[in-house]
PDB file of C-alpha atoms in Angstrom:
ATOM      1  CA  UNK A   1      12.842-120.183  84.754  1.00  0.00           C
ATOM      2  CA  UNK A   2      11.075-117.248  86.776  1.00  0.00           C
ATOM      3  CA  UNK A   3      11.303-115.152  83.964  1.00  0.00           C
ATOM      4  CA  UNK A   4       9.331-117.631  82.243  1.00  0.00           C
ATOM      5  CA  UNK A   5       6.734-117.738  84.675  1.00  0.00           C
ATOM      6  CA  UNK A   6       6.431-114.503  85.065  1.00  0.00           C
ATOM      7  CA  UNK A   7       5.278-113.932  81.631  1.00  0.00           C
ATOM      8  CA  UNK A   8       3.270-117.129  81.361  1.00  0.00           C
ATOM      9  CA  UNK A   9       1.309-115.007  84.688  1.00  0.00           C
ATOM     10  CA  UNK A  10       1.245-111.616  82.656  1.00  0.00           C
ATOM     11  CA  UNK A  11      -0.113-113.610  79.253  1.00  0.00           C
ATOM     12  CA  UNK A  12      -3.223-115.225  81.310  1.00  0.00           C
ATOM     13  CA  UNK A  13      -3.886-112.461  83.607  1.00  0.00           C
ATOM     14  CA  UNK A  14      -5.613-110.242  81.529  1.00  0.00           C
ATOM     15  CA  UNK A  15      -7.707-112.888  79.985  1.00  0.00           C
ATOM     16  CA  UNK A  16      -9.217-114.560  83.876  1.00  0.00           C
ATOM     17  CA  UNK A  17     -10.047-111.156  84.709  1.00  0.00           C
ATOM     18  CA  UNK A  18     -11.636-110.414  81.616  1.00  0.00           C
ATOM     19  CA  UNK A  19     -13.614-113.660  82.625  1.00  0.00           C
ATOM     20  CA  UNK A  20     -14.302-113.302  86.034  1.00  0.00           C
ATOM     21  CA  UNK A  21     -16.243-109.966  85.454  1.00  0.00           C
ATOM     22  CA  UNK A  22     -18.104-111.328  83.245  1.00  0.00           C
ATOM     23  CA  UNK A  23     -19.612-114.376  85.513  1.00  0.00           C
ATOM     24  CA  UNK A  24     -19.985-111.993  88.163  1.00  0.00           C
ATOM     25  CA  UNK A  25     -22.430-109.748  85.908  1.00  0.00           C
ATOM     26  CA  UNK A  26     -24.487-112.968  84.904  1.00  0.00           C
ATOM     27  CA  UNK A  27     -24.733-113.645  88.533  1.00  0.00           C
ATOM     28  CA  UNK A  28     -26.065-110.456  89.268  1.00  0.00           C
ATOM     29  CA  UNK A  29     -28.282-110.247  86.620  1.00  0.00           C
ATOM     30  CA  UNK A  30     -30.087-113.835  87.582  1.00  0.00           C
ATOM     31  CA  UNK A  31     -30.307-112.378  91.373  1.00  0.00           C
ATOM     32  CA  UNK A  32     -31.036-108.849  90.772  1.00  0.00           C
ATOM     33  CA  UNK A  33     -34.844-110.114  88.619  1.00  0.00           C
ATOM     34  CA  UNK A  34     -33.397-108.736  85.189  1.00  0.00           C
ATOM     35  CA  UNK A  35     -36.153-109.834  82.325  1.00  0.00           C
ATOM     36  CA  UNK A  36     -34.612-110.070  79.192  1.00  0.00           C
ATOM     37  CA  UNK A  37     -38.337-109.546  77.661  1.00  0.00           C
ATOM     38  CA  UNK A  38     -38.842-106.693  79.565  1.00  0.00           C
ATOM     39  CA  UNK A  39     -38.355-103.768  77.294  1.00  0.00           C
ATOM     40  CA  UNK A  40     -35.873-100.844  78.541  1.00  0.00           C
ATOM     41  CA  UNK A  41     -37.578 -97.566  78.884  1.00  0.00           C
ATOM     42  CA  UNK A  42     -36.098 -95.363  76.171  1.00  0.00           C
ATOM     43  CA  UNK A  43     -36.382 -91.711  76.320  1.00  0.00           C
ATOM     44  CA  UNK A  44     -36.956 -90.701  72.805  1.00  0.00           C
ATOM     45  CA  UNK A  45     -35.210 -86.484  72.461  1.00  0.00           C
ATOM     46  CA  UNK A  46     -37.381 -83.882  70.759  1.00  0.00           C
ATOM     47  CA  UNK A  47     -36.545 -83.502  67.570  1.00  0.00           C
ATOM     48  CA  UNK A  48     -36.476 -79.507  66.392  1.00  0.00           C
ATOM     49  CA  UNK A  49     -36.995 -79.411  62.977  1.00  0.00           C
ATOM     50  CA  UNK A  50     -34.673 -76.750  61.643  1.00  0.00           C
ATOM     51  CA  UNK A  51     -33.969 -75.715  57.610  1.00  0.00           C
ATOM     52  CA  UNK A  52     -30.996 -74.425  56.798  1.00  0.00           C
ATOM     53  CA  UNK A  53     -31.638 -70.936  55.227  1.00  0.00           C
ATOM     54  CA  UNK A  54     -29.165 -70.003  52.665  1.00  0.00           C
ATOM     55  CA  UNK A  55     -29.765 -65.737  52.215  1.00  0.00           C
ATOM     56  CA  UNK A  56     -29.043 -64.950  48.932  1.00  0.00           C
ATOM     57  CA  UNK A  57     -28.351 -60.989  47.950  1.00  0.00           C
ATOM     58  CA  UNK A  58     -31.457 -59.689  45.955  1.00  0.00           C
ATOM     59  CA  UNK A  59     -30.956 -59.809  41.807  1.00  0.00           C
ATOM     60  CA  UNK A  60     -30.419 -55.962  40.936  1.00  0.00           C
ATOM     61  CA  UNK A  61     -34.003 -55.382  38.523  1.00  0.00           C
ATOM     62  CA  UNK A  62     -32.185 -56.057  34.863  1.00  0.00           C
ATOM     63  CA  UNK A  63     -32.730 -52.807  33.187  1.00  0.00           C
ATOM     64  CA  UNK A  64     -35.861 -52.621  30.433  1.00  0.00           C
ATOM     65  CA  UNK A  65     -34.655 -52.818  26.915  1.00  0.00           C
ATOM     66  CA  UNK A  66     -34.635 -49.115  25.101  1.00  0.00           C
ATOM     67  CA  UNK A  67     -37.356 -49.424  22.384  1.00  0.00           C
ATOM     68  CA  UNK A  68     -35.314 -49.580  19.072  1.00  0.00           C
ATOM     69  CA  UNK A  69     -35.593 -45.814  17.301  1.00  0.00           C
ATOM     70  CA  UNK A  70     -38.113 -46.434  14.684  1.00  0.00           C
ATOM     71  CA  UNK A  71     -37.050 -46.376  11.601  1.00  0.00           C
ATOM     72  CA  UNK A  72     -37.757 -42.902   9.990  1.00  0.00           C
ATOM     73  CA  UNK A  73     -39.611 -43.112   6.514  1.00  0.00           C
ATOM     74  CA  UNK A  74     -38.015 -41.866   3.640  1.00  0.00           C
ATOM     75  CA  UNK A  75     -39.164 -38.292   2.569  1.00  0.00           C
ATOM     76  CA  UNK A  76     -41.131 -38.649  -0.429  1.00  0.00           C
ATOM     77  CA  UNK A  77     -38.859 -37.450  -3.244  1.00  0.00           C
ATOM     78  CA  UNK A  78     -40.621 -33.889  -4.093  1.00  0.00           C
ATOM     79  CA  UNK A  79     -41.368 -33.316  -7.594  1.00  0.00           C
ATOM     80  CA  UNK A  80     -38.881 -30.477  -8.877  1.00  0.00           C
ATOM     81  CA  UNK A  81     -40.967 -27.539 -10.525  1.00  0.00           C
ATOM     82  CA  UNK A  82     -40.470 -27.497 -13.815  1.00  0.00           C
ATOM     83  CA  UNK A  83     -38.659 -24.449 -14.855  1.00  0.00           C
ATOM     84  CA  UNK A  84     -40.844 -21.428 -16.135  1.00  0.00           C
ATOM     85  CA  UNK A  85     -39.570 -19.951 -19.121  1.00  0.00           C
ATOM     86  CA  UNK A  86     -38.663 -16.009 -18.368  1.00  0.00           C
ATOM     87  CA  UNK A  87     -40.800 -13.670 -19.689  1.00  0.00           C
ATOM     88  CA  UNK A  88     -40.297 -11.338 -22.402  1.00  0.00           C
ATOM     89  CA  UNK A  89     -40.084  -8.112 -21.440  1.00  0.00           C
ATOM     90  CA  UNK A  90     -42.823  -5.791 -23.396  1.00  0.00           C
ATOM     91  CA  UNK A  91     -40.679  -3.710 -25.788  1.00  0.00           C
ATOM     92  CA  UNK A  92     -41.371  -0.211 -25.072  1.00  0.00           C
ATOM     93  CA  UNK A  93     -43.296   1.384 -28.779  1.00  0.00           C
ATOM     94  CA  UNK A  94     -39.944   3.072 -30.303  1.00  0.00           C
ATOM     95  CA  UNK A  95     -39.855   6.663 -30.232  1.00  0.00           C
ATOM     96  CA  UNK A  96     -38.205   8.276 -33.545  1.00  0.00           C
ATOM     97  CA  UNK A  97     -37.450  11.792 -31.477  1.00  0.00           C
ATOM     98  CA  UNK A  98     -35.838   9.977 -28.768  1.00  0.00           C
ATOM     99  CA  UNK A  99     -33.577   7.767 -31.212  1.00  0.00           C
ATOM    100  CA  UNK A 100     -32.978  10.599 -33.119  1.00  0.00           C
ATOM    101  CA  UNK A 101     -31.546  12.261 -29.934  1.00  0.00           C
ATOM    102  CA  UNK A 102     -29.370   9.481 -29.321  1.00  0.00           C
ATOM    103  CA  UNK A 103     -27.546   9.111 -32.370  1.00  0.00           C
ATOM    104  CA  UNK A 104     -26.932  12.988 -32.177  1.00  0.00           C
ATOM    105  CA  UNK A 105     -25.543  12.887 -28.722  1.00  0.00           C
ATOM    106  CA  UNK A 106     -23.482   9.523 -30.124  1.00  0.00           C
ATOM    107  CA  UNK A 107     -22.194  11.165 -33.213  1.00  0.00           C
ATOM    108  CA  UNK A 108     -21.268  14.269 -31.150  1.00  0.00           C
ATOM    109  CA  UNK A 109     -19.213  12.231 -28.711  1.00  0.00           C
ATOM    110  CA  UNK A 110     -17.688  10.500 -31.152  1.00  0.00           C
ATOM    111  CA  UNK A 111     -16.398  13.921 -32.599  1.00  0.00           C
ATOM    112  CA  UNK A 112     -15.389  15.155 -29.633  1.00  0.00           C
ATOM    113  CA  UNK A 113     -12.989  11.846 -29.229  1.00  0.00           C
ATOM    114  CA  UNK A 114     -11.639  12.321 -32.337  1.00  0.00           C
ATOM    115  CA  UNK A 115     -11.044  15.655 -31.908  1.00  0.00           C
ATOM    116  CA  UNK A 116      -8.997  15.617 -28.273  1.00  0.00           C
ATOM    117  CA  UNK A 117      -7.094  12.271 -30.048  1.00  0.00           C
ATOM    118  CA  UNK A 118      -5.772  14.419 -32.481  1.00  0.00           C
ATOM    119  CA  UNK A 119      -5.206  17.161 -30.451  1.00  0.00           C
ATOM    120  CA  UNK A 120      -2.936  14.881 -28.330  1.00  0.00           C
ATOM    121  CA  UNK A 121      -1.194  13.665 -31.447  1.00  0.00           C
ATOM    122  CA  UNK A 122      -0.730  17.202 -32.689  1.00  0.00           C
ATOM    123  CA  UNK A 123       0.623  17.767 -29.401  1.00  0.00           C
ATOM    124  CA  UNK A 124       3.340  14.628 -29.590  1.00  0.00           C
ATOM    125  CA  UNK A 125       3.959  15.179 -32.980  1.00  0.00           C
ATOM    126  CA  UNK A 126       4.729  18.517 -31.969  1.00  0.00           C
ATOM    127  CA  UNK A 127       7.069  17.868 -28.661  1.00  0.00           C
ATOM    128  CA  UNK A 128       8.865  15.053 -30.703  1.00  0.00           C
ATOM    129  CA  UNK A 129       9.705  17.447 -34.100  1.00  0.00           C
ATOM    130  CA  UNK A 130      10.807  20.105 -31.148  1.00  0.00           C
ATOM    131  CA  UNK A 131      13.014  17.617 -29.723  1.00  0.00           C
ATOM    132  CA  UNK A 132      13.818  16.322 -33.688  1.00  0.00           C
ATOM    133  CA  UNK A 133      14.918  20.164 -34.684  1.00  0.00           C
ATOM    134  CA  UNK A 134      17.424  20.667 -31.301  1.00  0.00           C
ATOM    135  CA  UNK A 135      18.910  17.357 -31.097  1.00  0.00           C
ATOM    136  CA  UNK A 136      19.400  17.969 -34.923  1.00  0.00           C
ATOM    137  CA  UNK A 137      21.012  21.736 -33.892  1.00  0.00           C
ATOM    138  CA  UNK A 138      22.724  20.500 -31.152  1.00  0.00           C
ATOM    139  CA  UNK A 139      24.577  17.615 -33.809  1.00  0.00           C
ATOM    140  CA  UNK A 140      25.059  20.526 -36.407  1.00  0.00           C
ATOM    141  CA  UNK A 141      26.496  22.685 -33.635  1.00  0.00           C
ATOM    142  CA  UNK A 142      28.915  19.859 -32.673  1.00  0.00           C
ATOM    143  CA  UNK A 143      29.528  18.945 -36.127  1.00  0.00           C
ATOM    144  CA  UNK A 144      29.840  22.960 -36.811  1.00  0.00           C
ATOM    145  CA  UNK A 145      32.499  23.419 -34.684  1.00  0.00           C
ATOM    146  CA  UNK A 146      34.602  20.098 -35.912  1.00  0.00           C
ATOM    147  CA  UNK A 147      34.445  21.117 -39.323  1.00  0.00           C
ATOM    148  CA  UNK A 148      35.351  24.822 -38.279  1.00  0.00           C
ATOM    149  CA  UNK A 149      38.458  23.118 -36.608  1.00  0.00           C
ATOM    150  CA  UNK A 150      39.805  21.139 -39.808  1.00  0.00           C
ATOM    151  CA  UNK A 151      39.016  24.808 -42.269  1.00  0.00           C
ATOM    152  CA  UNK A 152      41.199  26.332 -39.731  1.00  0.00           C
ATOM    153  CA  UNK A 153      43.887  23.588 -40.503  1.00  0.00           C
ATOM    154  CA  UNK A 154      43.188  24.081 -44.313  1.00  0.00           C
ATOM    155  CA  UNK A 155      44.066  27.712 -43.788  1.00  0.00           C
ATOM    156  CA  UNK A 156      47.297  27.096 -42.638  1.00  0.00           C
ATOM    157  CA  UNK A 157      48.440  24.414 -45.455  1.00  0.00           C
ATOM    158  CA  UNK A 158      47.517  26.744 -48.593  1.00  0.00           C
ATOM    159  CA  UNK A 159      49.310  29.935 -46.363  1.00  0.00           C
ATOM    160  CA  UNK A 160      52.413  27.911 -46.109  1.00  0.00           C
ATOM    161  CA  UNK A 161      52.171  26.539 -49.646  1.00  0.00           C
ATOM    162  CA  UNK A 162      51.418  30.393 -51.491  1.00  0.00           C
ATOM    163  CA  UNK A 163      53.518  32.369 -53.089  1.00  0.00           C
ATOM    164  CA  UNK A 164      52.908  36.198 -53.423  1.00  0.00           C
ATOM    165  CA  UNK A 165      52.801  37.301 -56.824  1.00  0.00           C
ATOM    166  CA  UNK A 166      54.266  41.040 -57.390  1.00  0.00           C
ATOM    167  CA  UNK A 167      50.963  42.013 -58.957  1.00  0.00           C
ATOM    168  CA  UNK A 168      48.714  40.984 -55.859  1.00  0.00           C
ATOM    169  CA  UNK A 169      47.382  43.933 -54.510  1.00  0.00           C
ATOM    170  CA  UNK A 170      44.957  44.718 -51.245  1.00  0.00           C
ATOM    171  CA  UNK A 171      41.433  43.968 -52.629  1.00  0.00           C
ATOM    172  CA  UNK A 172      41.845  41.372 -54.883  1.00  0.00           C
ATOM    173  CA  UNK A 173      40.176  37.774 -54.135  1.00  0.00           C
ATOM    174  CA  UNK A 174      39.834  34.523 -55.992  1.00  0.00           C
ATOM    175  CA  UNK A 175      37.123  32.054 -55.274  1.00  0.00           C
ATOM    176  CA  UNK A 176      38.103  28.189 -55.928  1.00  0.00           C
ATOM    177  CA  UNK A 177      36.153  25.154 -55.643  1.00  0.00           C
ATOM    178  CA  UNK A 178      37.624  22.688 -54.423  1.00  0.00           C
ATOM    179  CA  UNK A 179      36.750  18.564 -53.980  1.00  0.00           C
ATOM    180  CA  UNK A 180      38.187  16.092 -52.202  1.00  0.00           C
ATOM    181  CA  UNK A 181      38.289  12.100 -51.825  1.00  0.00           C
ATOM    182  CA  UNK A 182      37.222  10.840 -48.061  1.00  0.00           C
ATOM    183  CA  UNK A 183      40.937  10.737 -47.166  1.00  0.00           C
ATOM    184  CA  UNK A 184      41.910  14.335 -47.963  1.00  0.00           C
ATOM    185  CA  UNK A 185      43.503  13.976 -50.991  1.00  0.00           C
ATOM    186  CA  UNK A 186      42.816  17.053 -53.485  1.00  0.00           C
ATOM    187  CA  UNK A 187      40.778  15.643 -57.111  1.00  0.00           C
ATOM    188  CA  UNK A 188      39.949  19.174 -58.846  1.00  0.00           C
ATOM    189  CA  UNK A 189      40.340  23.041 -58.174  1.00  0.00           C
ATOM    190  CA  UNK A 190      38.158  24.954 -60.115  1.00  0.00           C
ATOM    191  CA  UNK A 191      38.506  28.697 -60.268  1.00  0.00           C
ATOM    192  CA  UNK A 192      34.670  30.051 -59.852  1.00  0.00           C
ATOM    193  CA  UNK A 193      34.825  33.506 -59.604  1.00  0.00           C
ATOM    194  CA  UNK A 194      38.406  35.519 -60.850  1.00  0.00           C
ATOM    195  CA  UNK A 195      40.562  38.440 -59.424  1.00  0.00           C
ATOM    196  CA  UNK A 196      41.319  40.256 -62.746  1.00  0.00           C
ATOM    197  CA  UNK A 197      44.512  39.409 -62.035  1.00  0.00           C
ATOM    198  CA  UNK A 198      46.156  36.341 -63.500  1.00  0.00           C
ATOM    199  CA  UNK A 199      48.750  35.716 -61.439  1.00  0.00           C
ATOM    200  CA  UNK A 200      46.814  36.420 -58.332  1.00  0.00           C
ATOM    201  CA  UNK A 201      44.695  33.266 -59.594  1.00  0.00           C
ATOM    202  CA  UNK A 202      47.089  31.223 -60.643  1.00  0.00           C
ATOM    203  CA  UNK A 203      49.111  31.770 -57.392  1.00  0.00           C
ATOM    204  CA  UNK A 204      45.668  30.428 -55.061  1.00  0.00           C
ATOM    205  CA  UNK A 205      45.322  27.827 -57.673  1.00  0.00           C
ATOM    206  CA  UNK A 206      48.476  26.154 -57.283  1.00  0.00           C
ATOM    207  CA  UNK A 207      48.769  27.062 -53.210  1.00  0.00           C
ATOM    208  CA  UNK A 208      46.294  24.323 -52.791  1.00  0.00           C
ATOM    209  CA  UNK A 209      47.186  21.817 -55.589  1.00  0.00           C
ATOM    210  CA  UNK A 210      50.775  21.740 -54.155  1.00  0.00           C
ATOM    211  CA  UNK A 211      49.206  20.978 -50.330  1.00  0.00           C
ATOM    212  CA  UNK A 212      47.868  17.343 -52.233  1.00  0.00           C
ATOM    213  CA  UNK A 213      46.362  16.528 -49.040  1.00  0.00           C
ATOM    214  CA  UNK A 214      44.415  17.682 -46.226  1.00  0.00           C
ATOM    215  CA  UNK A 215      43.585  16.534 -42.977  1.00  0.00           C
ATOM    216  CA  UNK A 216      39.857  15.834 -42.908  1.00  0.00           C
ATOM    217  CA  UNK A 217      37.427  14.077 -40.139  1.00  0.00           C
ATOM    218  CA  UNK A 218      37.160  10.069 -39.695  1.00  0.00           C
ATOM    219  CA  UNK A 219      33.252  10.808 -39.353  1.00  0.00           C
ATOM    220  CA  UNK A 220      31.903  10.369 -42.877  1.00  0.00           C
ATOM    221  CA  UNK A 221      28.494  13.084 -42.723  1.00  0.00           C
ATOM    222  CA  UNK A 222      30.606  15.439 -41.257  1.00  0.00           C
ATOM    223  CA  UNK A 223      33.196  15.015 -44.252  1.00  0.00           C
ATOM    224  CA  UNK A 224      30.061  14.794 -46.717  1.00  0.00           C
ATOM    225  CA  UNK A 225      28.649  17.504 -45.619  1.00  0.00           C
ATOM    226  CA  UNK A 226      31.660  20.090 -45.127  1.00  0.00           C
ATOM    227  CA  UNK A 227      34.987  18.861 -47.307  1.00  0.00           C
ATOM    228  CA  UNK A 228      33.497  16.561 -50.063  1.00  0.00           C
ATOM    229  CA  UNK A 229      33.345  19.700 -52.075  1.00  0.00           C
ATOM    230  CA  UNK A 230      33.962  23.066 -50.858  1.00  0.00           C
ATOM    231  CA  UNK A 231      35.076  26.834 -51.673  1.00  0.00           C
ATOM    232  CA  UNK A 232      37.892  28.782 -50.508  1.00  0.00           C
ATOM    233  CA  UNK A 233      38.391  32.373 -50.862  1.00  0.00           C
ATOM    234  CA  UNK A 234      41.320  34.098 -51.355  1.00  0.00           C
ATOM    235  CA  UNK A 235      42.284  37.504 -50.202  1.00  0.00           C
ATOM    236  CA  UNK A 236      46.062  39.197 -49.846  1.00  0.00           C
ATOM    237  CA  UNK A 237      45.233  40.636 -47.337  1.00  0.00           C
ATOM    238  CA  UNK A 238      44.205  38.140 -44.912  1.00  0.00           C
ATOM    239  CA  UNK A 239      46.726  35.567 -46.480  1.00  0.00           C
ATOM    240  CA  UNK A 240      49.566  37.944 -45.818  1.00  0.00           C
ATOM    241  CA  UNK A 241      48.373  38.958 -41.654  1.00  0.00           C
TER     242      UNK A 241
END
């Protein structure tokens, strides 16, 4: 029940004070002469006018425009020169002496070529016969001294095959022919030139008939030339050393 009341007292306090202060301002306003028409002295401020300056930075100067590079005009196309047609050379007047002159001094040249050109060919024709004749000595001298080789073998086959007559004397010779085929075989012995003595020429006759064969070279111009056909001389003496 106090509690109650007590907050019953707290609710209205507020409220009657709020209340009394106000009737106690009207009261003092009615005693202290307050005229509601009279007008309150107001005290107006000085108003400083002020602008707001906003400093902007100064615009760099844009720089001027080059002029555009004026167009250059077109060289006129120059007119080629037309081409001047060389001229002739003046011909001198011919001179007969000095074209005489000239063909002498041609013609003379032209001898003098043909002379050294067949001075040189004399000269090669010369150096290669040279060297013709001694290769051609030098081959006769080889084939010399083969075909001296095979006579020597000759030799010895009619030697063995002779028989000594007892009419052969010193002095008497017989000279035969003789031909043979490419292997050595004896064809014909011919008697060319006699002893006096017939049995002396029979003997040489039949000395070589009875060899039948002889050895003879494989190289055909040496056997053409030396042992195709051939002569053989026969002496006692030198068939009986």
């Amino acid at each position: 029940m106090d509690s109650r009341l007590l907050m019953d007292v707290r609710r209205y306090a507020i409220p009657v004070v709020l209340a009394l202060l106000l009737h106690a301002l009207a009261v003092a306003a009615l005693y202290g002469g307050w005229n509601p028409e009279q007008q309150a002295k107001v005290i107006k401020p000085q108003i400083v006018k002020s602008q707001l300056l906003v400093l902007e930075p100064k615009a760099k100067p844009r720089p001027k425009p080059k002029p555009a590079p004026k167009a250059q005009a077109a060289p006129a196309a120059q007119s080629k020169p037309e081409p001047k047609s060389p001229e002739r050379p003046v011909e001198p007047a011919p001179d007969p002496q000095a074209d005489k002159e000239a063909a002498r001094q041609q013609a003379e040249q032209e001898r003098r070529e043909r002379l050294e050109a067949l001075a040189q060919s004399s000269f090669l024709d010369a150096l290669e016969s040279e060297a013709g004749d001694l290769a051609e000595s030098q081959a006769a001298s080889a084939a010399e001294e083969v075909a001296q080789s095979y006579r020597y073998g000759i030799y010895r086959r009619v030697v063995a095959n002779w028989s000594r007559p007892p009419s052969a004397r010193n002095g008497m010779q017989a000279k035969l022919l003789v031909e043979l085929v490419p292997i050595g075989d004896v064809v014909t012995v011919t008697l060319l030139e006699g002893s006096g003595n017939g049995a002396f020429d029979r003997s040489a006759e039949a000395a070589v008939r009875k060899a039948r064969r002889f050895d003879v070279p494989k190289e055909s111009e040496i056997f053409e030339r030396y042992f195709r056909r051939f002569t053989l001389l026969f002496r006692p003496e030198d068939l009986l050393r």
